XYZ file of C-alpha atoms in Angstrom:
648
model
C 0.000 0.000 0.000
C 1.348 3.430 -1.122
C 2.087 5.650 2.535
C 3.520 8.661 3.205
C 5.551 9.275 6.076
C 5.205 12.618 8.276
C 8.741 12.451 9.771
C 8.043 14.963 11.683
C 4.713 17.828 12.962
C 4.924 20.865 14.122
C 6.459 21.685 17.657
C 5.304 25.380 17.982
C 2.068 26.492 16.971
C 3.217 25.888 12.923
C 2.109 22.646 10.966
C 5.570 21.486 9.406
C 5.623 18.468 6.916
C 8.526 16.686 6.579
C 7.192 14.007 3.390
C 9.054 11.634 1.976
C 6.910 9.835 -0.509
C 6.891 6.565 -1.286
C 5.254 6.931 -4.936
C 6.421 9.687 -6.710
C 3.129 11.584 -6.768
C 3.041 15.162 -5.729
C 0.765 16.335 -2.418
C -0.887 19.531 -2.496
C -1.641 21.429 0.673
C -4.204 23.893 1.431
C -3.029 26.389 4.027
C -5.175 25.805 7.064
C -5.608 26.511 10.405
C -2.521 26.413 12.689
C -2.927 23.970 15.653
C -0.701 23.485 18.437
C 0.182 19.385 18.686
C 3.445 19.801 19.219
C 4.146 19.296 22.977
C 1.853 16.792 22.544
C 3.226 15.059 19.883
C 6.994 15.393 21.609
C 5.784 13.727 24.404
C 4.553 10.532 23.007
C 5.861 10.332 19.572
C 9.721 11.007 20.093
C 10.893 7.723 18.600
C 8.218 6.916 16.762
C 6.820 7.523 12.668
C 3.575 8.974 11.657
C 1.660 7.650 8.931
C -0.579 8.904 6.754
C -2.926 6.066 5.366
C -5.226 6.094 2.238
C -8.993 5.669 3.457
C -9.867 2.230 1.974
C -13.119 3.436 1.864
C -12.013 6.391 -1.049
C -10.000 3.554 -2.984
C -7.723 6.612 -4.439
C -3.691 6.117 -4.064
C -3.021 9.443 -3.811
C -3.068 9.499 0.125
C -3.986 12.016 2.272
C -3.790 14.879 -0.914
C -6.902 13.843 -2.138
C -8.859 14.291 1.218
C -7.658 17.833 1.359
C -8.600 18.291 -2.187
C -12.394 17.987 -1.416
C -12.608 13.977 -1.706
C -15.493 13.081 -0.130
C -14.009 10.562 2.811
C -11.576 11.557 5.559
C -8.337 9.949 6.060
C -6.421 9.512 9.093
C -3.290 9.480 10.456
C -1.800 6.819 12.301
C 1.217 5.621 14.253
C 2.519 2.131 12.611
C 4.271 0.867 15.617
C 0.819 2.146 18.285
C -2.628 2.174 15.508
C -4.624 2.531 18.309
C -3.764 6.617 18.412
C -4.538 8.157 14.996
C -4.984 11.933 14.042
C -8.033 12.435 12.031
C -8.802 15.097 9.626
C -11.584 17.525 10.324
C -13.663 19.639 7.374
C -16.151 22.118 7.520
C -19.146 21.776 5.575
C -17.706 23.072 2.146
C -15.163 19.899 2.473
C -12.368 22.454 3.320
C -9.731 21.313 6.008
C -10.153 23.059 8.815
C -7.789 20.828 11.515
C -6.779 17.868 13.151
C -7.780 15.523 16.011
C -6.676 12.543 18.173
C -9.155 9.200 17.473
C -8.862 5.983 18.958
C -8.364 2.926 16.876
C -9.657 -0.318 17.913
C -12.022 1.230 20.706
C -9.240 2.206 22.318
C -9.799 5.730 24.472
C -7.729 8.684 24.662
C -5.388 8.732 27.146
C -6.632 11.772 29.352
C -3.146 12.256 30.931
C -2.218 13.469 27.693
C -5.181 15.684 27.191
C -4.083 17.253 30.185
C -0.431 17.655 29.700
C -0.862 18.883 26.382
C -3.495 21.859 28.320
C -0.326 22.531 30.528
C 2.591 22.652 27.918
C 0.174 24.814 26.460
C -0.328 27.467 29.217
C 2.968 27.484 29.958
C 3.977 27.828 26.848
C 1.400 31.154 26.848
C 2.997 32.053 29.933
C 6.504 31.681 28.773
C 5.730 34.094 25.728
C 3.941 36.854 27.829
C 7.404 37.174 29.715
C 9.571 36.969 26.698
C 7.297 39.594 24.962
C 7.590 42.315 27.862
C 9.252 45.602 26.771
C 12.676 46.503 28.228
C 14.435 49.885 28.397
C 18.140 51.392 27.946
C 18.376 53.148 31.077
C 20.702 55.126 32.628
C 21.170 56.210 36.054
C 22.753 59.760 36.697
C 23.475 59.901 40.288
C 25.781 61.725 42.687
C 26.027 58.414 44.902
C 25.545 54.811 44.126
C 26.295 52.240 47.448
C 28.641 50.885 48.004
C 30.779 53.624 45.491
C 29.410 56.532 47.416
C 27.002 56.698 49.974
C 25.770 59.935 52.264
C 21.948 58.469 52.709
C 19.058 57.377 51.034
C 19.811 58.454 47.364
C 23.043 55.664 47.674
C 21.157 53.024 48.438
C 18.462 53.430 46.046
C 20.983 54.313 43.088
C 22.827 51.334 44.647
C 19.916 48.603 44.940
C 17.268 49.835 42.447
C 19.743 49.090 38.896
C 20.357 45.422 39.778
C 16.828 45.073 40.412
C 15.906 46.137 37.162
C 18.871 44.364 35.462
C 17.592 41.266 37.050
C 14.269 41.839 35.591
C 15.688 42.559 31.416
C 16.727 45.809 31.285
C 20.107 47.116 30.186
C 21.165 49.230 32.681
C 23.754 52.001 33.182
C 24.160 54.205 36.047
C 26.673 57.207 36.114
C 28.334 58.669 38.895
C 31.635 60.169 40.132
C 34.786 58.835 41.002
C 35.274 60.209 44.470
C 38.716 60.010 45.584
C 39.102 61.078 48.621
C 42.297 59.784 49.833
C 40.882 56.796 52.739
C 39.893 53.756 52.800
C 36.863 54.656 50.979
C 38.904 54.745 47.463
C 38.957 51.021 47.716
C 35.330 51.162 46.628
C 36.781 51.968 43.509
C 39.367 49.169 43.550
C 37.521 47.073 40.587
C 36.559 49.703 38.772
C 39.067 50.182 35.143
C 40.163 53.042 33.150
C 37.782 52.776 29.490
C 40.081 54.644 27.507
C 37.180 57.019 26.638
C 38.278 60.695 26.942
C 36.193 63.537 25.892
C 35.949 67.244 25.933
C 33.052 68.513 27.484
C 31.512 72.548 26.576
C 31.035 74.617 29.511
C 32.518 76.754 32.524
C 33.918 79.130 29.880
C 35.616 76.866 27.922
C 36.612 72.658 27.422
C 36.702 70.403 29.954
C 38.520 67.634 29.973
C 37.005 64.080 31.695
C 37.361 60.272 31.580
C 35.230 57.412 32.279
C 36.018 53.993 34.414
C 33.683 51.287 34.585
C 33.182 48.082 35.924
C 30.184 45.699 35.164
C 28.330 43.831 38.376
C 25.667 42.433 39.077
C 24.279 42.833 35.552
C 24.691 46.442 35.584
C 27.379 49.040 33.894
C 28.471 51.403 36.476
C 30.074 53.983 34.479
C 32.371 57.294 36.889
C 32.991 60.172 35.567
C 36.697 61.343 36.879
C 37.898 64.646 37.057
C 40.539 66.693 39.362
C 37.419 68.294 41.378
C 36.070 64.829 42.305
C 39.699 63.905 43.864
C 39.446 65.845 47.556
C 38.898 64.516 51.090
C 35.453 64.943 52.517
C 31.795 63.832 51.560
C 30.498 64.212 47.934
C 28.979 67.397 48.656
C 31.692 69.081 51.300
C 33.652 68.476 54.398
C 34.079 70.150 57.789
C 34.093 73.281 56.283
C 30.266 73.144 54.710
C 29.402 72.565 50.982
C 32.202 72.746 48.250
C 31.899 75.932 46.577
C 32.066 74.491 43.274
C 29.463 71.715 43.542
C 27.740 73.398 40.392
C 30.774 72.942 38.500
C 31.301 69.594 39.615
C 27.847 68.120 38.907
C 27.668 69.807 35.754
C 30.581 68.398 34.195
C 28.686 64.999 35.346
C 25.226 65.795 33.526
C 27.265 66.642 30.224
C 29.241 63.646 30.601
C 25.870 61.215 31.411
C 24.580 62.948 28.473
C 27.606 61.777 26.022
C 28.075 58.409 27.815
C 25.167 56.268 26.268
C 26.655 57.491 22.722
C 30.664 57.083 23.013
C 30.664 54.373 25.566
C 31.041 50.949 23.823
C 30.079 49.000 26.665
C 29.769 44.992 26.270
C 30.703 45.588 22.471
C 27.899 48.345 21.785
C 26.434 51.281 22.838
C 23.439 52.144 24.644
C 22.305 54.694 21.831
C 19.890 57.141 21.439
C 16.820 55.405 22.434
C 17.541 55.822 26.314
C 15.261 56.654 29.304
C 17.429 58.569 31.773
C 16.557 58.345 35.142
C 17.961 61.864 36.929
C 18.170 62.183 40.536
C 17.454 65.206 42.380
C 19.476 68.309 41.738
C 22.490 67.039 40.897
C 21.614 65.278 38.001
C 18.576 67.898 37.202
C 20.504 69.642 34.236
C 20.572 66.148 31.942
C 16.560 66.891 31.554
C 17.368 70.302 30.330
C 20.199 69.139 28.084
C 18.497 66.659 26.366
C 15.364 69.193 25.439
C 18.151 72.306 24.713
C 21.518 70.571 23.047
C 20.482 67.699 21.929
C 17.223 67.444 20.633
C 16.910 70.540 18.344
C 19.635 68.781 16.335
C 17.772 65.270 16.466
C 19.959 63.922 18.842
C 18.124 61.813 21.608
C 14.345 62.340 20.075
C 13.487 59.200 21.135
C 14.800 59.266 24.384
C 12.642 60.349 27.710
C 13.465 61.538 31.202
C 12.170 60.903 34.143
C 13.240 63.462 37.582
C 13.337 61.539 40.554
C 12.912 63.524 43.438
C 14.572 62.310 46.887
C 14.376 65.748 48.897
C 13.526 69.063 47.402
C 14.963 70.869 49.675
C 17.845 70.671 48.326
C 17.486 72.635 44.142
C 20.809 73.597 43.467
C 20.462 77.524 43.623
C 22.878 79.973 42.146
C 23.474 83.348 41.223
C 22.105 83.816 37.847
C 25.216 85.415 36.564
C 26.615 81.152 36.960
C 23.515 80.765 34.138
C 26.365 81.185 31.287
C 28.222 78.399 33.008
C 26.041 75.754 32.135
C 26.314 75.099 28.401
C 23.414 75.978 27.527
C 21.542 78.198 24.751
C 21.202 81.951 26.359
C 17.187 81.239 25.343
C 16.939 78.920 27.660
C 17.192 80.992 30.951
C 13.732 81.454 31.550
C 13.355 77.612 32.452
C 16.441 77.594 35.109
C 14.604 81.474 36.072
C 14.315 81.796 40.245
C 13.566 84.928 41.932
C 13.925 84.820 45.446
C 11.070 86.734 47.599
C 12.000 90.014 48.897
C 12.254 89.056 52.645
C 15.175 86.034 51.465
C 17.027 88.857 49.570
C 20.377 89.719 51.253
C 20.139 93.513 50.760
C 18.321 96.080 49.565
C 20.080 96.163 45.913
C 19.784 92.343 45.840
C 16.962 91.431 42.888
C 17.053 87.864 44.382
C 17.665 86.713 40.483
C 18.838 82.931 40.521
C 18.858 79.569 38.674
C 17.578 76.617 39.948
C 18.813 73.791 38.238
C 16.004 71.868 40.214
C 13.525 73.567 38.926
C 14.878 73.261 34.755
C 14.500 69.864 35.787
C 10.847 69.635 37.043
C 9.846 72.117 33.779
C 11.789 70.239 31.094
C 11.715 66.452 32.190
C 8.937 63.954 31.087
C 7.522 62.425 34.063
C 8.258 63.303 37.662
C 8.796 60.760 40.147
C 9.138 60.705 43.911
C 10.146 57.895 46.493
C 6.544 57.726 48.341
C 3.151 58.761 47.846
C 2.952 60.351 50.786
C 5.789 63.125 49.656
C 4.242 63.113 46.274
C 1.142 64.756 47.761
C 3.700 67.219 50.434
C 5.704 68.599 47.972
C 2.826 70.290 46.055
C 1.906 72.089 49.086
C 3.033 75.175 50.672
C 4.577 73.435 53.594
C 6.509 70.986 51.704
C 7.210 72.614 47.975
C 9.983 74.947 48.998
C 8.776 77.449 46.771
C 7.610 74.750 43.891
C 4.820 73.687 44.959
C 2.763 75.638 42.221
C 5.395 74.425 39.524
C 4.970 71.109 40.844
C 0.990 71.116 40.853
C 0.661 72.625 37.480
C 2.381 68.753 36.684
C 0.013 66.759 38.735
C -0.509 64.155 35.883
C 3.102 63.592 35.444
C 4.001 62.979 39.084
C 3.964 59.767 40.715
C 5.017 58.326 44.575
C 6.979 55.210 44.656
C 7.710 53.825 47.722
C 11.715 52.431 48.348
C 12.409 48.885 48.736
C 15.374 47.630 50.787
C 18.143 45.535 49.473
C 16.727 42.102 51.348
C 20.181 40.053 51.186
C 22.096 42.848 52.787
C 19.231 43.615 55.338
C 18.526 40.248 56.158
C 18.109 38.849 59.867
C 18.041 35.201 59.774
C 21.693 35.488 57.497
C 22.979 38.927 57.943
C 26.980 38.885 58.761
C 26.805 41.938 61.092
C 24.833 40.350 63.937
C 25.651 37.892 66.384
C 22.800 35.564 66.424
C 20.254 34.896 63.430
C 16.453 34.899 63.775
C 13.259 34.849 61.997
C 9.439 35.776 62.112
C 9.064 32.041 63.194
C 11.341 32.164 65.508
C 12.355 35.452 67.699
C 14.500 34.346 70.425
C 17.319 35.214 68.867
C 16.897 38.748 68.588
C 14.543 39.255 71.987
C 17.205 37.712 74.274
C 20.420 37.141 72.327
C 20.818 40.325 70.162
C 19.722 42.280 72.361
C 21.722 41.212 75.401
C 24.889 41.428 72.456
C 23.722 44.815 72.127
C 23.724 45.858 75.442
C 27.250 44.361 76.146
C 28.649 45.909 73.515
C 27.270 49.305 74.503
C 27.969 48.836 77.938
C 24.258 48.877 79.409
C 23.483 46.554 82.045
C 21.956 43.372 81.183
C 18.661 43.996 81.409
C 16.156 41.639 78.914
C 13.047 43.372 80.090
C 14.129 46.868 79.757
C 12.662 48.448 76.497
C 15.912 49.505 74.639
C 15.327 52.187 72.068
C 17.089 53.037 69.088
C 17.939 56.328 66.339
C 20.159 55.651 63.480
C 20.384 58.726 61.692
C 21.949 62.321 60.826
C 22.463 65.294 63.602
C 20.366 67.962 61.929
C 16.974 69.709 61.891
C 15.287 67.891 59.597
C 15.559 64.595 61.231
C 13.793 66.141 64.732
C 17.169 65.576 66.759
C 16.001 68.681 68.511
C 13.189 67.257 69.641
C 15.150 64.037 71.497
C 17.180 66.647 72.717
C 14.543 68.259 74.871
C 12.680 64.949 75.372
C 15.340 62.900 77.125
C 15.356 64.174 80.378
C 11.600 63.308 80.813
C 12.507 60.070 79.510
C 15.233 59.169 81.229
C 12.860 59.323 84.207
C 11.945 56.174 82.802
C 13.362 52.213 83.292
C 14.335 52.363 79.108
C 17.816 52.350 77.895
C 18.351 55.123 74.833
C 20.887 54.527 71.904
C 21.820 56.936 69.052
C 24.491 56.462 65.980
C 24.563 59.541 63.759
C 26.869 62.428 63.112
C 26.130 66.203 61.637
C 25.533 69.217 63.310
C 28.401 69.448 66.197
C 26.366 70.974 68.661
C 24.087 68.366 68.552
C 27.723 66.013 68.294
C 28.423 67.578 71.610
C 25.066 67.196 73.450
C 25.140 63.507 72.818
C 28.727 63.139 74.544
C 27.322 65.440 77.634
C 23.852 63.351 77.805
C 25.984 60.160 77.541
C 27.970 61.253 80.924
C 25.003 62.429 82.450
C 23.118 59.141 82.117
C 25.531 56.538 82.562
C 23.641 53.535 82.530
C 20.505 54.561 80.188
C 22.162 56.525 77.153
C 25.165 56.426 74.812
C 25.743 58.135 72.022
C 27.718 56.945 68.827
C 29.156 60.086 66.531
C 29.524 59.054 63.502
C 28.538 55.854 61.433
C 29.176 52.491 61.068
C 27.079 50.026 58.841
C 28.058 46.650 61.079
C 26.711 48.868 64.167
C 23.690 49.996 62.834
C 22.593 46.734 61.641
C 23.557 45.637 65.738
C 21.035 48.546 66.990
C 18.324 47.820 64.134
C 18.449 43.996 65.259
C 19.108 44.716 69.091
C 16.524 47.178 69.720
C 13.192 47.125 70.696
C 11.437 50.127 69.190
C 12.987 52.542 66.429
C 12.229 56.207 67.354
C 12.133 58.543 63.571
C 10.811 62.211 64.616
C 11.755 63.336 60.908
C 10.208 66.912 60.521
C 9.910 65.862 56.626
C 10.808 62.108 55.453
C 10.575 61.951 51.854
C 10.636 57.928 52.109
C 12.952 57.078 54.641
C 14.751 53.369 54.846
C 15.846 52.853 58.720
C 12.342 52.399 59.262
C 11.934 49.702 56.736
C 15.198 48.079 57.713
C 13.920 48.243 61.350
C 10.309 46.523 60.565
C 12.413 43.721 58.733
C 14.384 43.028 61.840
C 11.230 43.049 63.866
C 12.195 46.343 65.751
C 8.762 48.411 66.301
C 9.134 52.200 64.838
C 7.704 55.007 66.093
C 7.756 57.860 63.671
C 6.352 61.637 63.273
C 2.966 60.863 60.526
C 4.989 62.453 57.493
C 5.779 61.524 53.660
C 7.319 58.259 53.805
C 6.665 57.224 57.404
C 3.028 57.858 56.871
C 2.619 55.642 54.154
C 5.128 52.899 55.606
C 4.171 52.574 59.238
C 0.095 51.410 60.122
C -0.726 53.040 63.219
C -1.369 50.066 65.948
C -4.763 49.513 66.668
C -5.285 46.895 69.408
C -8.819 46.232 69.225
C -8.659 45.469 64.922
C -8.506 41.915 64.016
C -11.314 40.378 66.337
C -8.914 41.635 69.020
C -5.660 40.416 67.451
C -4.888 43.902 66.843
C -3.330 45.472 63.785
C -0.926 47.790 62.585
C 2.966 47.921 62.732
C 4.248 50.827 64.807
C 2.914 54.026 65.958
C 2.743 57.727 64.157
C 2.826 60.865 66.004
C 1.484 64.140 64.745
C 1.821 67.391 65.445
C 5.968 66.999 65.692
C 5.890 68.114 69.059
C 7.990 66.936 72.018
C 4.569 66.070 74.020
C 3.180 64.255 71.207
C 6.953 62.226 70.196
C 6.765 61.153 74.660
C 3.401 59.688 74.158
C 3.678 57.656 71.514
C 6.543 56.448 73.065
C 5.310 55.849 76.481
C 2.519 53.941 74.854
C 4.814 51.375 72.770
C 6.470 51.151 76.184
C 3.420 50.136 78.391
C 2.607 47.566 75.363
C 6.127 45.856 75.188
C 6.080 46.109 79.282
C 2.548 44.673 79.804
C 1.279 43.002 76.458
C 3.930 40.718 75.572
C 1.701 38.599 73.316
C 0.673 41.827 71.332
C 3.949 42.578 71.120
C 5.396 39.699 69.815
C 2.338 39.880 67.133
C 3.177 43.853 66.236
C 6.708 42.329 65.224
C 5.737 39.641 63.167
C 3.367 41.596 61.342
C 6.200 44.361 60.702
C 8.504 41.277 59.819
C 5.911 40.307 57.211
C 5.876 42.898 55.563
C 7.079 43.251 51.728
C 9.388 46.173 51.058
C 11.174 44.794 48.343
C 12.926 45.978 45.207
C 11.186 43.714 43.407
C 7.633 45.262 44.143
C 9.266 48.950 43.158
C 10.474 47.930 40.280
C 7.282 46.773 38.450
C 6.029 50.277 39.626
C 8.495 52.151 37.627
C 8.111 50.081 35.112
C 4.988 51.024 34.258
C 5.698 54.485 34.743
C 8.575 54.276 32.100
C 5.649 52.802 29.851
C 3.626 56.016 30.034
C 7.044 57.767 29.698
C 6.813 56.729 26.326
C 3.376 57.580 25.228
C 3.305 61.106 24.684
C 6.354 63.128 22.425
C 9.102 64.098 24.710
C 9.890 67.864 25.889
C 10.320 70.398 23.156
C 10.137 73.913 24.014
């Protein structure tokens, strides 16, 4: 009997024929519909042949060609070796092939096991595509400080944690920063990090300025510095003991040019990043590569396609100079009016002062796509009097551009049941080893006495007004009245330096005070502690408070931006009297308001240990990861792209 053989079907969604004929007749095959038999047909038919048999009832030789041609009986296809499984041909009503099925041959049933595993090759095979199809991004960090390269706060650690996350997740990522060398043991940051033999000149400051770029690639993510003379001096990125440099608009200048040329001259793994970029510019200091992109570069259709997206960590900070620096900045003379800031009259120094500026912060909010900040909470402040620092109109009139994102936390490096910096690991299931062995560590090491049921309480932050250190100042001799134990790590303003030295002689046995900062220390106090006290007068997200939850260390924080939206009041009648919440919130910021709110976390952990230990599961439960920020910006660089970038 004349056969064809179908050496092989389709794997993927296609209908392939592989036919080697046995006669020498020709098949002819009408283009159908395409059917998916393929993990099916791997499954059970790896080592085996498919043949197509003539109908006996048709009589014709020609096979299965004259079924498709209209003929007026069906044929089949069967497996030589198994007949019981054939594939039958299905037609519509006009005789026209419209697909195949599985029969049974010699009243033999379908095996349902397949039915079913051909359903789940099939969704996952649906699944599989819907990730493979997802739209990634070039995108490129600009950043004074990226952790562990730099680090003076919150902006590090997101610039730090936030690019790998998005690496991880398909994107091609870039982030640009300086080379600080600062001549201690903080250059060794920079110890991996190699010359690219990329020099350029760079317009601006009166004239060409000469820079180079290093890189090193980690973690699926090219970290690209900018180095330059002015980033080689000891202090801080931003100053020393002295106060701010006095050239910081100079120095972050020359790194918004350079971000600017970086994605085009910077073969990086073999190629570019191009045109098609999506820079993500952080606060001031990176402010100007929204207003280069829509001034220099785009008139000349250079970086049309790319967008930019401000994100802003604090706006206090706007990176304000006389206007006469305007001519500094490399930019077209037409272009002053979106840098413009006129200080009010009572800010001017002198009568003949015209309070004329730029703000480089605010070229940034006028010129840059979408607006980003790192909580809700401070996306609703800042476009209020109270919070706007004098752009809180600017920053209303582009409502439907701005968007709060809440931080995440970089979970393997803030991680209590494995972190390296604590003595004893723990977990939500199990808590003993921070409520009696990290603690007691703790307490050694500070040079308390061993005391487990003595609330100890815990600030990890900087010495200045914004962070409410003048409210613990007047607040601790009420609460030293109190059986607690009081423990702060920080370093800014030196009067504040000086008070915690006093108030550590004063009360001996109850507080000590740590100037400066160490990272193994504060992850001692964020796993040691018992409560986390944040009186931030503004917090635009805030991370010890995160880090402190994770660690199971109850905060109590001033109801503001970030802390608002992080911390859920405790409420210990919720939950069919389980209670709920993770912490306690404070408003007004007064020093009457920060005591009670403290006083009442310290009756709970003294008298309700139960509802204790359930407040710090619940906060060790929750989900501040990268991960979940990520897909948020994400879809915010997806409406990036919808409407026509910037064009004055």
């Amino acid at each position: 009997m004349a056969s064809i053989q179908l050496t092989r079907i389709l794997w993927s969604r296609k209908l392939s024929t592989n036919i080697a004929l046995s006669s020498r007749k020709c098949c002819r095959f009408r283009r159908t519909r395409q059917l998916d038999f393929g993990p099916l047909l791997k499954r059970n038919f790896q080592n085996r042949k498919l043949t197509a048999i003539r109908s006996e009832k048709s009589g014709n030789e020609g096979s299965i060609s004259s079924a498709i041609e209209g003929e007026e009986n069906s044929d089949v296809i069967s497996s030589p070796e198994k007949p019981g499984l054939m594939l039958g041909i299905d037609r519509d009503d006009s005789g026209s092939v419209i697909g195949l099925n599985l029969i049974p041959g010699d009243n033999e049933a379908i095996d349902t096991e397949v039915v079913s595993t051909v359903t789940k090759v099939k969704d996952e095979e649906i699944k599989k595509e819907k990730i493979e199809t997802r739209v990634t991004y070039n995108i490129v960090f600009v950043t004074a400080e990226a952790a562990p390269y730099s680090k003076t706060g919150g902006l590090g650690d997101v610039c730090g944690s936030l690019p790998i996350e998005l690496a991880s997740r398909g994107h091609r990522v870039m982030v640009v920063s300086p080379r600080y060398l600062n001549g201690t043991s903080a250059d060794e940051n920079f110890a991996r990090v190699f010359d690219a033999n990329r020099r350029i000149k760079l317009q601006c400051f009166g004239g060409e300025q000469e820079i180079a770029f290093f890189h090193e690639y980690r973690d699926g993510v090219d970290w690209v510095f900018v180095d330059h003379p002015s980033y080689h001096r000891p202090g801080n990125p931003y100053g020393d003991s002295h106060g701010a440099f006095g050239d910081n608009q100079f120095r972050y200048t020359l790194l918004c040019h350079a971000a600017c040329e970086a994605p085009l001259v910077l073969p990086l793994g073999g190629y570019t990043y191009g045109e098609k970029c999506l820079f993500l510019v952080n606060d001031w200091h990176a402010g100007l590569v929204s207003v280069l992109l829509a001034a220099k570069y785009r008139p000349f259709g250079v970086y049309k396609d790319a967008r930019s997206i401000l994100v802003i960590h604090n706006l206090a900070h706007q990176g304000v100079e006389p206007a006469a620096t305007f001519k500094n900045l490399g930019l077209p003379s037409n272009w002053y009016g979106a840098l413009e800031w006129v200080f009010p009259t009572w800010a001017r120094t002198h009568a003949l002062d015209t309070g004329e500026a730029v703000n480089i912060l605010k070229g940034a909010i006028v010129t840059s796509d979408r607006i980003l900040t790192v909580s809700k909470g401070y996306a609703w402040e800042i476009t209020t009097v109270e919070g706007g620092y004098g752009l809180n109109q600017l920053l209303s009139s582009r409502r439907s551009v701005l968007t709060g994102i809440t931080n995440g936390i970089h979970i393997a490096e803030w991680d209590p049941s494995s972190d390296e910096h604590i003595a004893f690991h723990y977990s939500a299931a199990s808590l003993s080893g921070k409520v009696v062995q990290c603690k007691t560590a703790l307490q050694q090491e500070l040079g308390f006495p061993i005391k487990p049921d003595c609330p100890l309480i815990g600030f990890i932050g900087r010495l200045d007004y914004q962070k409410g250190i003048d409210l613990i100042h007047w607040a601790i001799p009420e609460l030293m009245e109190d059986d607690v134990q009081f423990v702060m790590l920080g370093s800014g303003d030196p009067l504040y330096e000086d008070w915690m030295r006093s108030a550590e002689n004063t009360y001996r046995d109850k507080f000590r005070g740590w100037v400066g900062f160490s990272v193994p220390i504060s992850h001692r106090i964020t796993a040691g502690c018992d409560i986390l006290l944040m009186p931030s007068r503004f917090e635009p997200c805030g991370l010890n408070q995160l880090y402190a939850m994770r660690y199971g260390t109850v905060p109590v924080v001033h109801a503001t931006g970030g802390l608002r939206d992080t911390v859920e009041n405790f409420n210990p009648y919720a939950g069919e009297g389980r209670g709920e919440g993770t912490g306690w919130t404070f408003s007004p910021l007064t020093k009457d308001c920060m005591l009670n709110a403290l006083k009442t976390a310290i009756r709970t952990y003294r008298d309700h240990k139960s509802t204790w230990e359930g407040l710090m599961r619940r906060c060790m439960q929750k989900d501040f990861t990268w991960e979940n920020a990520a897909i948020q910006y994400e879809q915010v660089f997806e409406w990036a792209f919808i409407d026509p970038p910037y064009i004055m």
